[in-house]
XYZ file of C-alpha atoms in Angstrom:
254
model
C -29.552 12.655 -10.236
C -25.889 12.986 -9.252
C -24.489 15.882 -7.265
C -21.387 17.396 -8.802
C -19.312 18.714 -5.889
C -19.013 17.844 -2.230
C -16.101 18.017 0.200
C -14.319 14.653 0.627
C -15.084 12.869 3.885
C -12.682 11.729 6.585
C -12.310 8.466 4.657
C -10.256 10.368 2.063
C -7.238 10.479 4.386
C -4.253 8.318 3.492
C -4.446 4.725 4.686
C -1.081 3.546 3.337
C 2.149 5.374 2.396
C 2.124 4.273 -1.272
C -1.352 5.767 -1.793
C 0.119 9.154 -2.661
C 1.917 7.886 -5.790
C -1.159 5.923 -6.922
C -3.472 8.878 -6.388
C -1.127 11.208 -8.277
C -1.463 8.840 -11.266
C -5.216 8.742 -10.827
C -5.511 12.533 -10.593
C -3.383 12.889 -13.731
C -5.712 10.496 -15.577
C -8.777 12.350 -14.279
C -7.385 15.708 -15.456
C -6.663 14.264 -18.899
C -10.166 12.792 -19.015
C -11.624 16.232 -18.357
C -9.467 17.702 -21.151
C -10.491 14.932 -23.546
C -14.203 15.612 -22.930
C -14.009 18.342 -25.586
C -12.852 15.894 -28.261
C -15.272 14.177 -30.611
C -15.606 10.842 -32.325
C -13.815 7.518 -32.109
C -10.463 9.100 -31.262
C -11.953 10.722 -28.174
C -13.398 7.433 -26.966
C -10.141 5.581 -27.527
C -8.245 8.268 -25.602
C -10.745 8.501 -22.771
C -11.011 4.707 -22.411
C -7.221 4.417 -22.355
C -7.076 7.028 -19.618
C -9.879 5.288 -17.769
C -7.928 2.046 -17.979
C -4.938 3.885 -16.486
C -7.086 5.091 -13.595
C -8.475 1.593 -13.074
C -4.969 0.141 -13.128
C -3.925 2.692 -10.482
C -6.891 1.664 -8.380
C -6.152 -2.027 -8.762
C -2.476 -1.448 -7.928
C -3.586 0.368 -4.805
C -5.997 -2.478 -4.089
C -3.106 -4.925 -4.038
C -1.526 -2.899 -1.251
C -4.863 -2.289 0.471
C -5.719 -5.982 0.664
C -2.278 -6.662 2.137
C -2.814 -4.092 4.892
C -4.402 -4.685 8.283
C -7.442 -2.499 7.675
C -8.730 -4.660 4.792
C -7.438 -8.008 5.944
C -9.737 -10.743 4.648
C -10.289 -9.172 1.224
C -8.810 -10.249 -2.088
C -8.194 -8.219 -5.218
C -10.319 -8.903 -8.306
C -10.350 -7.616 -11.855
C -12.201 -4.302 -11.720
C -15.979 -4.483 -12.007
C -18.514 -1.673 -11.969
C -21.589 -0.931 -9.835
C -24.441 1.275 -11.038
C -25.669 2.854 -7.817
C -28.594 5.025 -6.698
C -28.686 7.106 -3.530
C -27.968 10.471 -1.969
C -24.358 11.375 -2.903
C -23.877 12.725 0.646
C -25.150 9.528 2.307
C -23.051 6.758 3.865
C -25.941 4.276 3.815
C -29.357 3.745 2.300
C -32.003 1.230 1.312
C -31.719 1.409 -2.496
C -29.366 -1.539 -3.060
C -32.110 -3.653 -4.638
C -31.994 -1.124 -7.494
C -28.221 -1.327 -7.903
C -26.716 -3.171 -10.862
C -23.356 -4.756 -11.642
C -21.295 -4.761 -14.837
C -18.718 -7.521 -14.624
C -16.703 -5.829 -17.380
C -16.554 -2.279 -18.747
C -19.742 -1.870 -20.808
C -18.483 1.147 -22.770
C -16.269 -0.666 -25.320
C -19.097 -3.183 -25.799
C -21.552 -0.407 -26.621
C -23.156 0.791 -29.842
C -22.983 4.378 -31.071
C -26.239 6.302 -31.168
C -25.653 6.873 -34.880
C -25.567 3.082 -35.324
C -28.971 2.582 -33.706
C -30.568 1.784 -37.076
C -28.073 -1.060 -37.518
C -28.907 -2.291 -34.026
C -32.583 -2.379 -35.009
C -31.815 -4.270 -38.213
C -29.957 -6.919 -36.217
C -33.036 -7.521 -34.062
C -31.433 -5.646 -31.148
C -28.357 -7.859 -30.953
C -25.175 -5.814 -30.446
C -21.857 -6.839 -32.051
C -20.637 -7.747 -28.525
C -23.549 -10.181 -28.175
C -25.827 -8.403 -25.683
C -29.503 -7.714 -26.435
C -30.992 -4.217 -26.629
C -34.325 -3.612 -24.865
C -36.199 -0.679 -26.380
C -38.333 -0.407 -23.226
C -35.342 -0.108 -20.870
C -31.991 1.032 -22.251
C -28.767 2.678 -21.093
C -26.376 5.337 -22.341
C -22.851 6.245 -21.251
C -20.964 9.530 -21.386
C -19.775 9.302 -24.998
C -23.185 8.589 -26.505
C -22.788 4.817 -26.617
C -25.805 2.598 -25.998
C -24.803 0.150 -23.283
C -25.929 -3.244 -22.165
C -27.878 -3.210 -18.909
C -26.043 -4.268 -15.747
C -27.055 -7.363 -13.836
C -29.676 -6.711 -11.139
C -29.404 -6.774 -8.219
C -25.856 -6.550 -6.891
C -25.190 -9.763 -4.916
C -25.180 -9.399 -1.156
C -21.736 -9.209 0.392
C -18.849 -6.926 1.280
C -16.789 -5.225 -1.404
C -13.818 -2.888 -1.679
C -14.965 0.087 -3.726
C -13.364 3.285 -4.991
C -14.056 6.201 -7.287
C -10.475 6.242 -8.545
C -9.749 9.419 -6.574
C -8.751 9.327 -2.882
C -11.221 7.053 -1.125
C -11.144 3.268 -0.972
C -13.458 1.637 1.566
C -15.735 -1.295 2.304
C -19.245 -1.409 0.848
C -21.679 -3.765 2.566
C -24.757 -4.888 0.636
C -27.236 -6.645 2.931
C -29.915 -9.192 2.104
C -33.414 -7.820 1.361
C -35.740 -7.320 4.311
C -39.355 -8.514 4.515
C -40.496 -5.520 2.459
C -37.859 -6.139 -0.221
C -35.724 -3.165 0.743
C -31.997 -3.804 0.594
C -29.566 -1.906 2.831
C -26.179 -0.659 1.714
C -23.505 1.044 3.827
C -19.959 2.389 3.467
C -17.311 2.155 6.158
C -15.120 5.012 7.449
C -17.928 7.593 7.159
C -17.336 7.580 3.396
C -20.070 9.099 1.253
C -21.445 7.703 -1.970
C -19.897 10.665 -3.777
C -16.456 9.738 -2.425
C -16.512 6.360 -4.183
C -18.182 7.591 -7.401
C -15.972 7.643 -10.479
C -16.904 11.055 -11.884
C -15.747 10.613 -15.527
C -18.018 7.558 -15.930
C -21.538 8.829 -16.499
C -24.476 6.482 -17.014
C -28.244 6.741 -17.227
C -31.212 4.458 -17.733
C -33.983 5.503 -20.158
C -37.549 4.239 -20.333
C -39.974 5.483 -23.048
C -42.932 7.585 -21.963
C -44.113 8.695 -25.372
C -42.226 7.457 -28.402
C -38.689 8.044 -27.149
C -35.752 5.870 -28.208
C -32.050 6.247 -29.024
C -33.279 7.788 -32.269
C -34.582 10.809 -30.328
C -31.303 11.316 -28.438
C -29.063 14.182 -29.609
C -25.513 13.228 -30.476
C -24.544 16.866 -29.934
C -25.199 16.370 -26.183
C -22.120 14.140 -25.924
C -19.536 13.701 -24.525
C -20.758 14.474 -21.025
C -18.365 16.253 -18.659
C -17.141 14.389 -15.543
C -19.618 14.783 -12.710
C -22.383 16.185 -14.929
C -25.855 14.736 -15.369
C -26.607 12.684 -18.439
C -28.735 14.409 -21.115
C -32.501 14.129 -21.274
C -33.895 12.222 -24.267
C -37.150 13.353 -25.819
C -39.981 10.929 -25.122
C -38.136 9.110 -22.295
C -37.853 9.123 -18.535
C -34.251 9.252 -17.298
C -32.542 7.944 -14.178
C -28.882 8.846 -13.582
C -26.663 6.306 -11.826
C -23.367 6.735 -10.034
C -20.590 4.368 -11.124
C -18.394 2.703 -8.478
C -15.283 0.602 -9.135
C -15.270 -2.769 -7.353
C -11.638 -3.776 -6.816
C -11.912 -6.425 -4.107
C -14.180 -8.926 -2.357
C -14.007 -10.926 0.844
C -11.744 -13.952 0.621
C -14.519 -16.493 1.183
C -16.586 -15.448 -1.833
C -16.311 -14.698 -5.546
C -18.067 -12.067 -7.607
């Protein structure tokens, strides 16, 4: 599960002068996201996704400057993608990367409301956005939208990652070792929490006794930034941190 509050690490210090303006925009978006968490229905999702897009844009704008600076020379900006990560929020490295997934685009707007689960069943599990629902392994996001699963595993390589707050740093995902464990590490003594986008909540559910989206409670949503995702009756739950990927090394694509 995710921790909800830790002190920022030394990596949170300013790397470039323009960071302050970008981070002010990001903090404004994050505050509005927290306020919007009390809203309900489609209007809340539209508002929160618009604010999220603002935060992502701020991060990408910062990434343009970051990749032009000496610290991150050799990286190029990309359209924001999203990592679903496991690990100790206070850790700067770990061996869980084989269990990390990648969404190449925001899965929330492509999701299906819990209340539309019956329609999803009638369609044979095919969502309007074209992805396929797996009733033995399914995902929810913070508004109560059933999401497509990310791609597993995250490709090996080096990425610029951020949580849309104050820290932007390099994530290295190594190749699996002989036992199949896959190392990840963050530069600058950054912690996993520092590069977690708190308003984006996500969890993976696997049935252990008749559970499904039908046994989830719509009243449990939306989920507050930084909070754990709700339990679903009849299912195991695994919370994931969400990281923004805003750049990759020049010699590779993602």
